[in-house]
Structure formats: structure tokens, C-alpha cells
């Protein structure tokens, strides 16, 4: 759902949208040893959910994912990546969507397109949560960052979607690091290690981490500037462009 | 499409299927330094395609992928993995499906569900092509292995789907190696290196390959059996269970 929700709600057959296909976005936020995830709360329902929505019938699925994220949260320029298609029949659960429409004072017909089975394409991203200020849309009370250890009750299978996204992020961090663009142009080995420790949720041994990360061949050391106290300053690194 | 194709063809509204969602399977075959891919040729059309099909409205998407592969090729027990959702609007092209139905003597109405826009979930696997003997189904002339360097003309965007699957296979081989179950219970370092060289399509340096693969921590060396000529036999390895 998104700013277009009123249109989607009264459009009972879903004209102009791809039927049965949705998008859910798991936006992880990282800062100072904390890992969070972006969630919406729906007005008058007590339901929490991942930002998600539907695809126009003349729109690329990847393009729809970026549009939905912008509409639902105000976030732009996020490096969104597909990670899994959630397509089990057992995840079919029309009640939350029905509750959201009822809370808005709209009683949908039982064959309303939004109450049919949906397959959802999962997207994920990792951002600095101090730089990404989410803005709730018209149908959400709040759009906010939640710690992974203190998630509220989530609708449908959104908790499993977050878990799968986290496993994907942990397994692919080496490959995605550059695209996520999290650390500024230059950073210390300690800052990079802190990012890994936060995402992997464990302490790493400094020497082993440094050896491993340098063996990826994606980093170059920046020449030290003269700072007066240079002998104490840590080396800076940047990604090889 | 699959053995059910007659049913799907005459069922112009697609009742009983998820609308607009398809599956395409890229089955790579590996043996003795060769990498191939499994393709179907459609009767009387000159069209080549990946094995693919549709999802029953009460079926898991992953389950549909295994069913489609079995129905279209006779292959079972394949470790199929999702790798990407092909959802660009520009890939919409109803002509091949129309041609297949016309070649079967059936003229579809213009609003036939099979002629609408489809989003396709891509699956891939890697098998030993000498152990997997594909069997064409009722609507295919042939179901056969093709070398990646000599692919026939493929319908829609199937060539790009193969390319994306190959890149995924190359990037994830370390992680998928055990699941693919390609090498038998015990194998030599040379056999494993040959698998990597074939998939990556390049020669690797023996010492560097061995160091890298052992650092993954997934292999254990099997105690040597006394063979009489044991001093010449290479070490055998197996995956740590």
C-alpha cells in the first residue's frame, strides 16, 4: 500500500495493477553498533508492517519497489536489492488488509482484489539510520526504526521476511558493501569492523577481520595526511573505484 | 507450460492458476569440463525456451517450480534455488505463446490469460548432465542439453535469464557447493578444481585454489586407504556433515 491506497481500495478489481503480486521492503538501519528495521504502524488497527505495495501494470517490478518505498517512507536513493520471493500458499491471510480498510470506514466486497492471495517480492537495503528520516504516509500513524531485539507484533509473515532478509544481508555483506555506500568516502578499519560486528551480531578478532577484508581486494589504503599527531592516527581506507 | 498445457490453453481466464506469474528454470549441467543448459524446443514453431510453467492457486511457488521441472523434463530431486524475479515491463511479449498455441491448431482470444503480461520467478540448479536424462513432454519436440557457447535462438528474454543465472552460480558457488551434491561422497582436489574452472570458465592456480577452498572450512580430508600404490594416489576429501 502507499499514497495511492484510496485509489486501490475503491478499485475493487485492481484495474491498472498486476494482480496477486506485492512488494515488501526490509530497510535495515545501521549506526553506532545498532541495527534497526523500518516499520509502519497502520492507523486505528494496531498493525505493524514492512513498507510494501503493488505494481502498476506498465511498471517494472524493481521500479515499483523504489516508488513504493518513496511513497510510504519518504526515503530516496536507497540501494534496494531483491532477495527472495515469498510464495507459500500458507502465508495467504486477507484479515489484516480487511482490518485496515474497515478501520478507514470502508467495507470491501469479499472478492476485492486486495483480499486475494498475494505473492510478495522481498527487497532489502542497509542505510545509515541517522541520515534516512522516514515520513509516514496518509494511511500510517508512524514510520519508524525498531531494534531487531524489540520488534512489535508484525502482520502476516513479516517477521519471517525480516529474518530471511537478515540472513541474506549477513551472507552477502562482502559483496554488497560497496553498493550500500554506508561509511563515507574514507573510513578506518575499526569503523568497517564495527559495521560487520553489528550486522553479524558478534565480536570479531581484529587481525583476522583485517586479513579477511583485505583479501577481498576491494579496499585501498589512503595516503596519510600530515596532522601533527599522525603517528597515532589510524590508517584510512576507501573502496577501489 | 507443462503437461497441463491443453487445460491451460482452453481455460482462457486461467481459472485455478495465479494470474500473471510464471516460473523459469535454468538447469545447468556439468560434466568433464563442460557446462551446458537444459532447453526445450516447441513443436512446429522453431522456438527454444527454458523449462517453465505456472502456479496453481493453492500451491507454493517453490513447489510449483519442482512440479514444472518434473512435468516438463522428467527430472526429479534437483536442488532448485530462486535467483531473481524478472519483472521488467519491456519483457512483455505475447507472440511466442500465441505462436505455440497456433501451431497446435488453437486460436486464442486476444484477452487469453496466457497472452497477458507475466512476471517470472527464475530458479537455477547445477546437476551432472550424465546422470540427469531429460524427457520431452507432449508439447515439446526435444528437451536437451546445449553448450553455453552454442545456444539456439531463445524466446523472449530467456538468454538474459540464463546469463543472470550463470552470474549467480559463479558468485555463489562456494555457498551452494554442498547442496548441489555434484561430486559423489568423496572426491579429489583436482575434481573440485575442475568443477570450479568449468563454472567460472577460467583456469585456476592449483595452490591458490586449494588454499581458498580449504579456508571455507567445509571440507575434511578422508583417511587414505591402503591401495598398494598409495604414495601416488591423491588425497580424497568430503564435505563436513
Short mmCIF file of C-alpha atoms in Angstrom, two decimals:
data_model
loop_
_atom_site.label_atom_id
_atom_site.label_comp_id
_atom_site.label_asym_id
_atom_site.label_seq_id
_atom_site.Cartn_x
_atom_site.Cartn_y
_atom_site.Cartn_z
CA UNK A 1 0.00 0.00 0.00
CA UNK A 2 1.06 3.62 -0.48
CA UNK A 3 -0.31 7.10 -1.11
CA UNK A 4 -2.45 5.54 -3.79
CA UNK A 5 -4.29 3.47 -1.24
CA UNK A 6 -7.62 5.25 -1.57
CA UNK A 7 -7.48 4.55 -5.32
CA UNK A 8 -6.58 0.88 -4.72
CA UNK A 9 -9.31 0.46 -2.15
CA UNK A 10 -12.21 1.75 -4.27
CA UNK A 11 -10.81 -0.01 -7.36
CA UNK A 12 -12.24 -3.36 -6.28
CA UNK A 13 -10.96 -5.31 -9.31
CA UNK A 14 -7.45 -3.84 -9.10
CA UNK A 15 -7.55 -2.35 -12.60
CA UNK A 16 -4.17 -0.90 -13.57
CA UNK A 17 -2.22 -3.14 -11.16
CA UNK A 18 -0.54 -6.50 -11.63
CA UNK A 19 -2.85 -9.00 -9.89
CA UNK A 20 -1.63 -11.05 -6.93
CA UNK A 21 1.86 -9.58 -6.78
CA UNK A 22 3.16 -7.34 -4.00
CA UNK A 23 6.43 -5.87 -2.80
CA UNK A 24 7.81 -5.81 0.73
CA UNK A 25 10.90 -3.82 1.63
CA UNK A 26 13.17 -4.64 4.58
CA UNK A 27 15.19 -1.48 5.21
CA UNK A 28 17.90 -2.12 7.78
CA UNK A 29 19.32 0.90 9.52
CA UNK A 30 22.86 0.87 10.93
CA UNK A 31 24.55 3.36 13.23
CA UNK A 32 26.95 3.18 16.16
CA UNK A 33 26.67 -0.57 16.90
CA UNK A 34 22.89 -0.64 16.43
CA UNK A 35 20.91 -2.46 13.75
CA UNK A 36 17.29 -1.47 13.23
CA UNK A 37 14.50 -2.06 10.75
CA UNK A 38 11.93 0.33 9.31
CA UNK A 39 8.28 -0.39 10.13
CA UNK A 40 4.93 1.29 9.61
CA UNK A 41 2.01 1.30 12.03
CA UNK A 42 -1.46 1.44 10.48
CA UNK A 43 -3.97 3.92 11.85
CA UNK A 44 -6.57 2.53 14.21
CA UNK A 45 -5.57 -1.12 13.75
CA UNK A 46 -2.58 -1.81 16.00
CA UNK A 47 -0.96 -3.47 12.98
CA UNK A 48 2.74 -3.07 12.25
CA UNK A 49 4.14 -3.92 8.82
CA UNK A 50 7.05 -3.61 6.46
CA UNK A 51 6.72 -0.84 3.87
CA UNK A 52 5.09 -2.51 0.89
CA UNK A 53 2.83 -2.04 -2.06
CA UNK A 54 1.72 -3.06 -5.53
CA UNK A 55 2.94 -2.81 -9.12
CA UNK A 56 1.34 -0.76 -11.90
CA UNK A 57 0.56 -2.84 -14.95
CA UNK A 58 3.03 -0.86 -17.10
CA UNK A 59 5.78 -0.58 -14.48
CA UNK A 60 8.96 -2.60 -13.86
CA UNK A 61 8.83 -4.54 -10.60
CA UNK A 62 12.15 -3.03 -9.46
CA UNK A 63 10.88 0.46 -10.30
CA UNK A 64 7.70 -0.20 -8.30
CA UNK A 65 9.82 -1.15 -5.29
CA UNK A 66 11.62 2.21 -5.36
CA UNK A 67 8.33 4.11 -5.85
CA UNK A 68 6.62 2.25 -3.00
CA UNK A 69 9.50 2.95 -0.63
CA UNK A 70 9.47 6.65 -1.53
CA UNK A 71 5.67 6.94 -1.20
CA UNK A 72 5.45 5.03 2.06
CA UNK A 73 8.51 6.42 3.85
CA UNK A 74 9.87 9.48 2.02
CA UNK A 75 13.21 7.71 1.52
CA UNK A 76 15.04 8.13 -1.81
CA UNK A 77 18.32 6.94 -3.30
CA UNK A 78 18.28 3.66 -1.44
CA UNK A 79 20.20 0.75 -2.97
CA UNK A 80 17.33 -1.76 -2.95
CA UNK A 81 18.05 -5.36 -3.84
CA UNK A 82 15.70 -8.28 -4.42
CA UNK A 83 16.39 -11.16 -2.06
CA UNK A 84 13.51 -13.66 -2.09
CA UNK A 85 10.02 -14.36 -3.37
CA UNK A 86 7.60 -15.23 -0.58
CA UNK A 87 5.17 -17.52 -2.36
CA UNK A 88 3.90 -20.15 0.08
CA UNK A 89 0.18 -20.71 -0.05
CA UNK A 90 0.12 -20.84 3.75
CA UNK A 91 1.05 -17.16 4.00
CA UNK A 92 -2.32 -16.20 2.48
CA UNK A 93 -4.13 -14.12 5.11
CA UNK A 94 -6.63 -11.46 3.99
CA UNK A 95 -7.59 -10.37 7.53
CA UNK A 96 -5.02 -7.59 8.05
CA UNK A 97 -5.89 -5.88 4.76
CA UNK A 98 -9.58 -6.18 5.62
CA UNK A 99 -8.93 -4.68 9.07
CA UNK A 100 -7.04 -1.75 7.55
CA UNK A 101 -9.89 -0.99 5.13
CA UNK A 102 -12.53 -1.37 7.86
CA UNK A 103 -10.55 0.97 10.13
CA UNK A 104 -10.76 3.51 7.33
CA UNK A 105 -14.55 3.09 7.26
CA UNK A 106 -14.61 1.10 4.01
CA UNK A 107 -16.22 -2.32 3.86
CA UNK A 108 -14.64 -4.24 0.98
CA UNK A 109 -16.60 -6.83 -1.05
CA UNK A 110 -15.36 -10.38 -0.37
CA UNK A 111 -13.89 -10.68 -3.88
CA UNK A 112 -11.94 -7.39 -3.52
CA UNK A 113 -8.56 -7.83 -5.27
CA UNK A 114 -6.65 -6.82 -2.12
CA UNK A 115 -8.21 -9.78 -0.27
CA UNK A 116 -6.95 -12.38 -2.76
CA UNK A 117 -3.76 -14.40 -2.44
CA UNK A 118 -0.59 -12.37 -2.98
CA UNK A 119 2.94 -13.47 -3.75
CA UNK A 120 5.44 -10.95 -2.43
CA UNK A 121 8.83 -10.00 -3.83
CA UNK A 122 11.17 -9.15 -0.94
CA UNK A 123 13.69 -6.30 -1.26
CA UNK A 124 16.32 -5.26 1.25
CA UNK A 125 18.74 -2.43 1.87
CA UNK A 126 21.11 -1.19 4.53
CA UNK A 127 21.30 2.53 5.31
CA UNK A 128 22.66 4.84 7.99
CA UNK A 129 19.53 5.43 10.04
CA UNK A 130 20.66 8.85 11.18
CA UNK A 131 20.73 10.01 7.55
CA UNK A 132 17.42 8.48 6.48
CA UNK A 133 14.50 10.28 8.06
CA UNK A 134 11.30 8.37 7.30
CA UNK A 135 8.00 10.20 6.91
CA UNK A 136 4.72 8.35 7.42
CA UNK A 137 2.16 8.49 4.61
CA UNK A 138 -1.58 9.19 4.77
CA UNK A 139 -2.64 5.75 5.99
CA UNK A 140 0.11 5.19 8.55
CA UNK A 141 0.35 6.61 12.08
CA UNK A 142 4.08 6.23 12.26
CA UNK A 143 7.02 5.15 10.16
CA UNK A 144 9.92 4.42 12.46
CA UNK A 145 13.09 2.46 13.21
CA UNK A 146 12.78 -0.54 15.55
CA UNK A 147 15.60 -2.52 17.14
CA UNK A 148 15.72 -6.13 15.93
CA UNK A 149 15.54 -7.33 19.53
CA UNK A 150 12.35 -5.38 20.26
CA UNK A 151 10.10 -5.76 17.23
CA UNK A 152 6.38 -5.10 17.73
CA UNK A 153 3.78 -7.68 16.64
CA UNK A 154 4.01 -7.78 12.84
CA UNK A 155 1.24 -8.60 10.38
CA UNK A 156 1.18 -11.75 8.23
CA UNK A 157 4.65 -13.30 7.79
CA UNK A 158 6.58 -10.03 8.02
CA UNK A 159 8.71 -11.28 10.91
CA UNK A 160 9.93 -14.23 8.81
CA UNK A 161 10.58 -11.86 5.91
CA UNK A 162 12.83 -9.75 8.17
CA UNK A 163 14.66 -12.90 9.37
CA UNK A 164 15.29 -14.07 5.80
CA UNK A 165 16.48 -10.58 4.81
CA UNK A 166 18.87 -10.52 7.77
CA UNK A 167 20.36 -13.90 6.81
CA UNK A 168 20.80 -12.65 3.24
CA UNK A 169 22.45 -9.45 4.44
CA UNK A 170 24.84 -11.40 6.69
CA UNK A 171 25.75 -13.86 3.93
CA UNK A 172 26.26 -11.20 1.26
CA UNK A 173 27.77 -8.29 3.15
CA UNK A 174 31.16 -8.69 1.42
CA UNK A 175 29.56 -8.44 -2.00
CA UNK A 176 27.10 -5.65 -1.19
CA UNK A 177 29.38 -3.45 0.89
CA UNK A 178 30.30 -1.00 -1.86
CA UNK A 179 26.74 -0.62 -3.17
CA UNK A 180 25.33 0.17 0.26
CA UNK A 181 27.65 3.18 0.49
CA UNK A 182 27.47 3.36 4.27
CA UNK A 183 30.79 4.62 5.51
CA UNK A 184 31.53 7.82 3.66
CA UNK A 185 34.39 8.08 1.16
CA UNK A 186 37.13 7.24 3.67
CA UNK A 187 36.92 5.16 6.81
CA UNK A 188 39.07 3.34 9.32
CA UNK A 189 39.40 -0.43 9.62
CA UNK A 190 37.74 -0.06 13.03
CA UNK A 191 34.64 1.57 11.52
CA UNK A 192 34.36 -1.20 8.97
CA UNK A 193 34.81 -3.87 11.65
CA UNK A 194 32.11 -2.22 13.72
CA UNK A 195 29.72 -2.42 10.76
CA UNK A 196 30.42 -6.14 10.35
CA UNK A 197 30.09 -6.80 14.07
CA UNK A 198 26.75 -5.01 14.19
CA UNK A 199 25.31 -6.81 11.17
CA UNK A 200 26.67 -10.22 12.19
CA UNK A 201 25.78 -9.56 15.84
CA UNK A 202 29.12 -10.89 17.14
CA UNK A 203 32.59 -9.70 18.07
CA UNK A 204 35.33 -10.29 15.51
CA UNK A 205 39.06 -10.67 16.07
CA UNK A 206 40.79 -7.58 14.75
CA UNK A 207 43.71 -9.23 12.96
CA UNK A 208 41.57 -11.94 11.36
CA UNK A 209 38.98 -9.41 10.23
CA UNK A 210 41.62 -7.17 8.68
CA UNK A 211 43.24 -10.10 6.86
CA UNK A 212 39.91 -11.31 5.54
CA UNK A 213 38.63 -7.93 4.40
CA UNK A 214 41.90 -7.01 2.68
CA UNK A 215 41.89 -10.36 0.86
CA UNK A 216 38.64 -9.32 -0.86
CA UNK A 217 40.67 -6.87 -2.93
CA UNK A 218 38.09 -4.09 -2.71
CA UNK A 219 39.95 -1.69 -0.38
CA UNK A 220 42.89 0.63 -0.88
CA UNK A 221 44.77 2.47 1.83
CA UNK A 222 44.65 6.25 1.61
CA UNK A 223 47.98 8.09 1.93
CA UNK A 224 48.24 9.64 5.38
CA UNK A 225 47.90 13.39 5.61
CA UNK A 226 50.28 15.24 7.92
CA UNK A 227 48.27 16.02 11.03
CA UNK A 228 50.94 16.71 13.63
CA UNK A 229 49.82 13.64 15.62
CA UNK A 230 49.97 11.35 12.62
CA UNK A 231 51.79 8.52 14.38
CA UNK A 232 48.70 7.88 16.45
CA UNK A 233 46.02 8.26 13.76
CA UNK A 234 44.67 5.04 12.24
CA UNK A 235 45.02 4.37 8.55
CA UNK A 236 42.13 5.42 6.34
CA UNK A 237 40.76 3.18 3.58
CA UNK A 238 38.48 3.66 0.62
CA UNK A 239 36.86 1.33 -1.88
CA UNK A 240 38.82 0.82 -5.08
CA UNK A 241 36.81 2.59 -7.77
CA UNK B 1 3.84 -24.61 -19.62
CA UNK B 2 3.78 -28.31 -18.87
CA UNK B 3 1.73 -31.47 -19.34
CA UNK B 4 -1.26 -29.44 -18.26
CA UNK B 5 -0.92 -27.23 -21.30
CA UNK B 6 -4.11 -28.38 -23.02
CA UNK B 7 -6.02 -27.49 -19.85
CA UNK B 8 -4.31 -24.10 -19.60
CA UNK B 9 -4.95 -23.35 -23.24
CA UNK B 10 -8.72 -23.98 -23.23
CA UNK B 11 -9.04 -22.32 -19.80
CA UNK B 12 -8.98 -18.84 -21.32
CA UNK B 13 -9.33 -16.99 -18.00
CA UNK B 14 -6.68 -19.05 -16.24
CA UNK B 15 -9.01 -20.31 -13.51
CA UNK B 16 -7.09 -22.25 -10.87
CA UNK B 17 -3.77 -20.52 -11.60
CA UNK B 18 -2.10 -17.48 -10.06
CA UNK B 19 -2.53 -14.73 -12.67
CA UNK B 20 0.49 -13.09 -14.30
CA UNK B 21 3.12 -15.15 -12.50
CA UNK B 22 5.37 -17.73 -14.15
CA UNK B 23 8.41 -19.83 -13.34
CA UNK B 24 11.52 -20.32 -15.45
CA UNK B 25 14.18 -22.87 -14.55
CA UNK B 26 17.82 -22.62 -15.62
CA UNK B 27 19.25 -26.13 -15.16
CA UNK B 28 23.00 -26.11 -15.69
CA UNK B 29 24.61 -29.44 -16.47
CA UNK B 30 28.24 -30.08 -15.60
CA UNK B 31 30.47 -32.95 -16.66
CA UNK B 32 34.10 -33.37 -17.66
CA UNK B 33 34.94 -29.67 -18.24
CA UNK B 34 31.67 -28.92 -20.00
CA UNK B 35 28.88 -26.63 -18.83
CA UNK B 36 25.50 -26.95 -20.53
CA UNK B 37 21.95 -25.73 -20.05
CA UNK B 38 18.66 -27.55 -20.47
CA UNK B 39 16.31 -26.25 -23.19
CA UNK B 40 13.04 -27.30 -24.76
CA UNK B 41 12.09 -26.94 -28.42
CA UNK B 42 8.40 -26.38 -29.15
CA UNK B 43 6.75 -28.46 -31.83
CA UNK B 44 6.24 -26.74 -35.21
CA UNK B 45 7.42 -23.33 -34.05
CA UNK B 46 11.23 -23.31 -34.14
CA UNK B 47 11.08 -21.79 -30.64
CA UNK B 48 13.56 -22.77 -27.93
CA UNK B 49 12.87 -21.98 -24.29
CA UNK B 50 13.80 -22.68 -20.71
CA UNK B 51 11.58 -25.21 -18.92
CA UNK B 52 8.85 -23.11 -17.34
CA UNK B 53 5.26 -23.01 -16.23
CA UNK B 54 2.59 -21.62 -13.97
CA UNK B 55 1.49 -21.86 -10.35
CA UNK B 56 -1.76 -23.45 -9.08
CA UNK B 57 -3.75 -21.08 -6.92
CA UNK B 58 -3.33 -23.36 -3.87
CA UNK B 59 0.32 -24.25 -4.45
CA UNK B 60 3.57 -22.86 -3.02
CA UNK B 61 5.66 -21.10 -5.66
CA UNK B 62 8.72 -23.23 -4.79
CA UNK B 63 6.62 -26.39 -5.02
CA UNK B 64 5.31 -25.31 -8.44
CA UNK B 65 8.90 -24.92 -9.63
CA UNK B 66 9.72 -28.53 -8.74
CA UNK B 67 6.47 -29.78 -10.30
CA UNK B 68 7.04 -27.82 -13.51
CA UNK B 69 10.57 -29.16 -13.84
CA UNK B 70 9.38 -32.73 -13.34
CA UNK B 71 6.47 -32.37 -15.78
CA UNK B 72 8.50 -30.65 -18.48
CA UNK B 73 11.71 -32.65 -18.27
CA UNK B 74 11.21 -35.79 -16.18
CA UNK B 75 13.94 -34.62 -13.75
CA UNK B 76 13.45 -35.16 -10.02
CA UNK B 77 15.44 -34.49 -6.86
CA UNK B 78 17.03 -31.34 -8.21
CA UNK B 79 18.22 -28.74 -5.71
CA UNK B 80 16.35 -25.77 -7.23
CA UNK B 81 17.05 -22.31 -5.90
CA UNK B 82 15.36 -18.98 -6.61
CA UNK B 83 17.75 -16.41 -8.00
CA UNK B 84 15.86 -13.44 -9.46
CA UNK B 85 12.45 -12.06 -10.37
CA UNK B 86 12.24 -10.94 -13.99
CA UNK B 87 9.67 -8.18 -13.80
CA UNK B 88 10.51 -5.50 -16.36
CA UNK B 89 7.55 -4.28 -18.35
CA UNK B 90 9.68 -4.36 -21.51
CA UNK B 91 9.94 -8.16 -21.37
CA UNK B 92 6.21 -8.44 -22.11
CA UNK B 93 5.90 -10.30 -25.42
CA UNK B 94 2.78 -12.43 -26.07
CA UNK B 95 3.85 -13.51 -29.58
CA UNK B 96 5.73 -16.73 -28.69
CA UNK B 97 2.84 -18.08 -26.59
CA UNK B 98 0.43 -17.19 -29.39
CA UNK B 99 2.66 -18.97 -31.93
CA UNK B 100 2.80 -22.09 -29.75
CA UNK B 101 -0.99 -22.22 -29.44
CA UNK B 102 -1.50 -21.53 -33.17
CA UNK B 103 0.99 -24.30 -34.04
CA UNK B 104 -1.24 -26.61 -32.00
CA UNK B 105 -4.26 -25.55 -34.10
CA UNK B 106 -5.78 -23.40 -31.34
CA UNK B 107 -6.57 -19.74 -31.97
CA UNK B 108 -6.61 -17.94 -28.58
CA UNK B 109 -8.90 -14.95 -27.90
CA UNK B 110 -6.90 -11.71 -27.56
CA UNK B 111 -7.66 -11.49 -23.83
CA UNK B 112 -6.47 -15.08 -23.18
CA UNK B 113 -4.69 -15.13 -19.78
CA UNK B 114 -1.52 -16.63 -21.33
CA UNK B 115 -1.20 -13.57 -23.59
CA UNK B 116 -1.16 -11.09 -20.70
CA UNK B 117 1.93 -9.68 -19.01
CA UNK B 118 3.82 -12.19 -16.87
CA UNK B 119 6.40 -11.68 -14.15
CA UNK B 120 8.73 -14.68 -13.93
CA UNK B 121 10.48 -16.13 -10.91
CA UNK B 122 13.85 -17.53 -12.01
CA UNK B 123 15.20 -20.75 -10.46
CA UNK B 124 18.56 -22.38 -11.06
CA UNK B 125 20.35 -25.62 -10.33
CA UNK B 126 23.55 -27.40 -11.21
CA UNK B 127 23.50 -31.14 -11.96
CA UNK B 128 25.72 -33.78 -13.52
CA UNK B 129 24.26 -33.92 -17.01
CA UNK B 130 25.26 -37.55 -17.50
CA UNK B 131 23.04 -38.50 -14.55
CA UNK B 132 20.04 -36.37 -15.49
CA UNK B 133 18.30 -37.69 -18.57
CA UNK B 134 15.61 -35.25 -19.63
CA UNK B 135 12.42 -36.46 -21.31
CA UNK B 136 10.41 -34.09 -23.51
CA UNK B 137 6.72 -33.64 -22.69
CA UNK B 138 3.71 -33.69 -25.02
CA UNK B 139 4.14 -30.18 -26.42
CA UNK B 140 7.91 -30.23 -26.87
CA UNK B 141 9.88 -31.84 -29.69
CA UNK B 142 13.03 -32.13 -27.69
CA UNK B 143 14.38 -31.47 -24.23
CA UNK B 144 18.13 -31.40 -24.42
CA UNK B 145 21.44 -30.08 -23.11
CA UNK B 146 23.05 -27.20 -25.04
CA UNK B 147 26.57 -25.84 -24.63
CA UNK B 148 26.59 -22.24 -23.38
CA UNK B 149 28.71 -21.24 -26.38
CA UNK B 150 26.23 -22.63 -28.88
CA UNK B 151 22.76 -21.69 -27.66
CA UNK B 152 19.95 -21.73 -30.23
CA UNK B 153 17.69 -18.69 -30.68
CA UNK B 154 15.72 -18.40 -27.45
CA UNK B 155 12.26 -16.96 -26.98
CA UNK B 156 11.53 -13.72 -25.08
CA UNK B 157 14.34 -12.79 -22.65
CA UNK B 158 15.44 -16.35 -21.91
CA UNK B 159 19.03 -15.67 -23.00
CA UNK B 160 19.31 -12.87 -20.43
CA UNK B 161 17.76 -15.14 -17.81
CA UNK B 162 20.49 -17.73 -18.49
CA UNK B 163 23.19 -15.03 -18.26
CA UNK B 164 21.87 -13.78 -14.91
CA UNK B 165 21.65 -17.36 -13.60
CA UNK B 166 25.25 -18.02 -14.66
CA UNK B 167 26.47 -14.90 -12.85
CA UNK B 168 24.59 -16.00 -9.73
CA UNK B 169 26.03 -19.51 -9.94
CA UNK B 170 29.56 -18.13 -10.31
CA UNK B 171 29.15 -15.71 -7.40
CA UNK B 172 27.57 -18.26 -5.07
CA UNK B 173 29.36 -21.50 -5.90
CA UNK B 174 31.17 -21.62 -2.53
CA UNK B 175 27.88 -21.40 -0.65
CA UNK B 176 25.89 -23.75 -2.89
CA UNK B 177 28.51 -26.43 -3.40
CA UNK B 178 27.25 -28.84 -0.76
CA UNK B 179 23.59 -28.52 -1.73
CA UNK B 180 24.27 -29.22 -5.39
CA UNK B 181 25.73 -32.60 -4.41
CA UNK B 182 27.70 -32.96 -7.63
CA UNK B 183 30.85 -34.85 -6.82
CA UNK B 184 29.85 -38.03 -5.03
CA UNK B 185 30.67 -38.64 -1.39
CA UNK B 186 34.44 -38.42 -1.83
CA UNK B 187 36.42 -36.53 -4.42
CA UNK B 188 39.90 -35.26 -5.15
CA UNK B 189 41.00 -31.63 -5.01
CA UNK B 190 41.55 -31.90 -8.77
CA UNK B 191 37.92 -32.88 -9.38
CA UNK B 192 36.71 -29.96 -7.30
CA UNK B 193 39.07 -27.56 -9.09
CA UNK B 194 37.81 -28.83 -12.43
CA UNK B 195 34.23 -28.05 -11.36
CA UNK B 196 35.20 -24.50 -10.42
CA UNK B 197 37.18 -23.99 -13.61
CA UNK B 198 34.25 -25.17 -15.71
CA UNK B 199 31.68 -22.97 -13.98
CA UNK B 200 33.96 -19.93 -13.86
CA UNK B 201 35.23 -20.62 -17.39
CA UNK B 202 38.86 -19.97 -16.47
CA UNK B 203 41.98 -21.81 -15.32
CA UNK B 204 42.83 -21.56 -11.63
CA UNK B 205 46.21 -21.87 -9.94
CA UNK B 206 46.31 -25.16 -8.03
CA UNK B 207 47.91 -23.91 -4.80
CA UNK B 208 45.76 -20.79 -4.55
CA UNK B 209 42.59 -22.76 -5.26
CA UNK B 210 43.44 -25.35 -2.60
CA UNK B 211 44.22 -22.66 -0.01
CA UNK B 212 40.99 -20.79 -0.75
CA UNK B 213 38.73 -23.83 -0.74
CA UNK B 214 40.22 -25.22 2.49
CA UNK B 215 39.74 -21.82 4.15
CA UNK B 216 35.98 -22.17 3.65
CA UNK B 217 36.00 -24.82 6.37
CA UNK B 218 33.57 -27.12 4.55
CA UNK B 219 35.97 -29.94 3.58
CA UNK B 220 37.62 -32.69 5.55
CA UNK B 221 40.36 -34.99 4.29
CA UNK B 222 39.47 -38.67 4.20
CA UNK B 223 41.99 -41.08 5.73
CA UNK B 224 43.89 -42.85 2.98
CA UNK B 225 43.10 -46.46 2.39
CA UNK B 226 46.00 -48.82 1.72
CA UNK B 227 45.94 -49.39 -2.03
CA UNK B 228 49.42 -50.72 -2.72
CA UNK B 229 50.25 -47.62 -4.78
CA UNK B 230 49.10 -45.21 -2.11
CA UNK B 231 52.09 -42.93 -2.37
CA UNK B 232 50.87 -41.83 -5.78
CA UNK B 233 47.12 -41.57 -5.11
CA UNK B 234 45.75 -38.06 -4.44
CA UNK B 235 44.04 -37.27 -1.16
CA UNK B 236 40.30 -37.67 -1.06
CA UNK B 237 38.02 -35.09 0.54
CA UNK B 238 34.42 -34.98 1.62
CA UNK B 239 32.10 -32.27 2.88
CA UNK B 240 31.92 -31.94 6.66
CA UNK B 241 28.47 -33.16 7.59
#
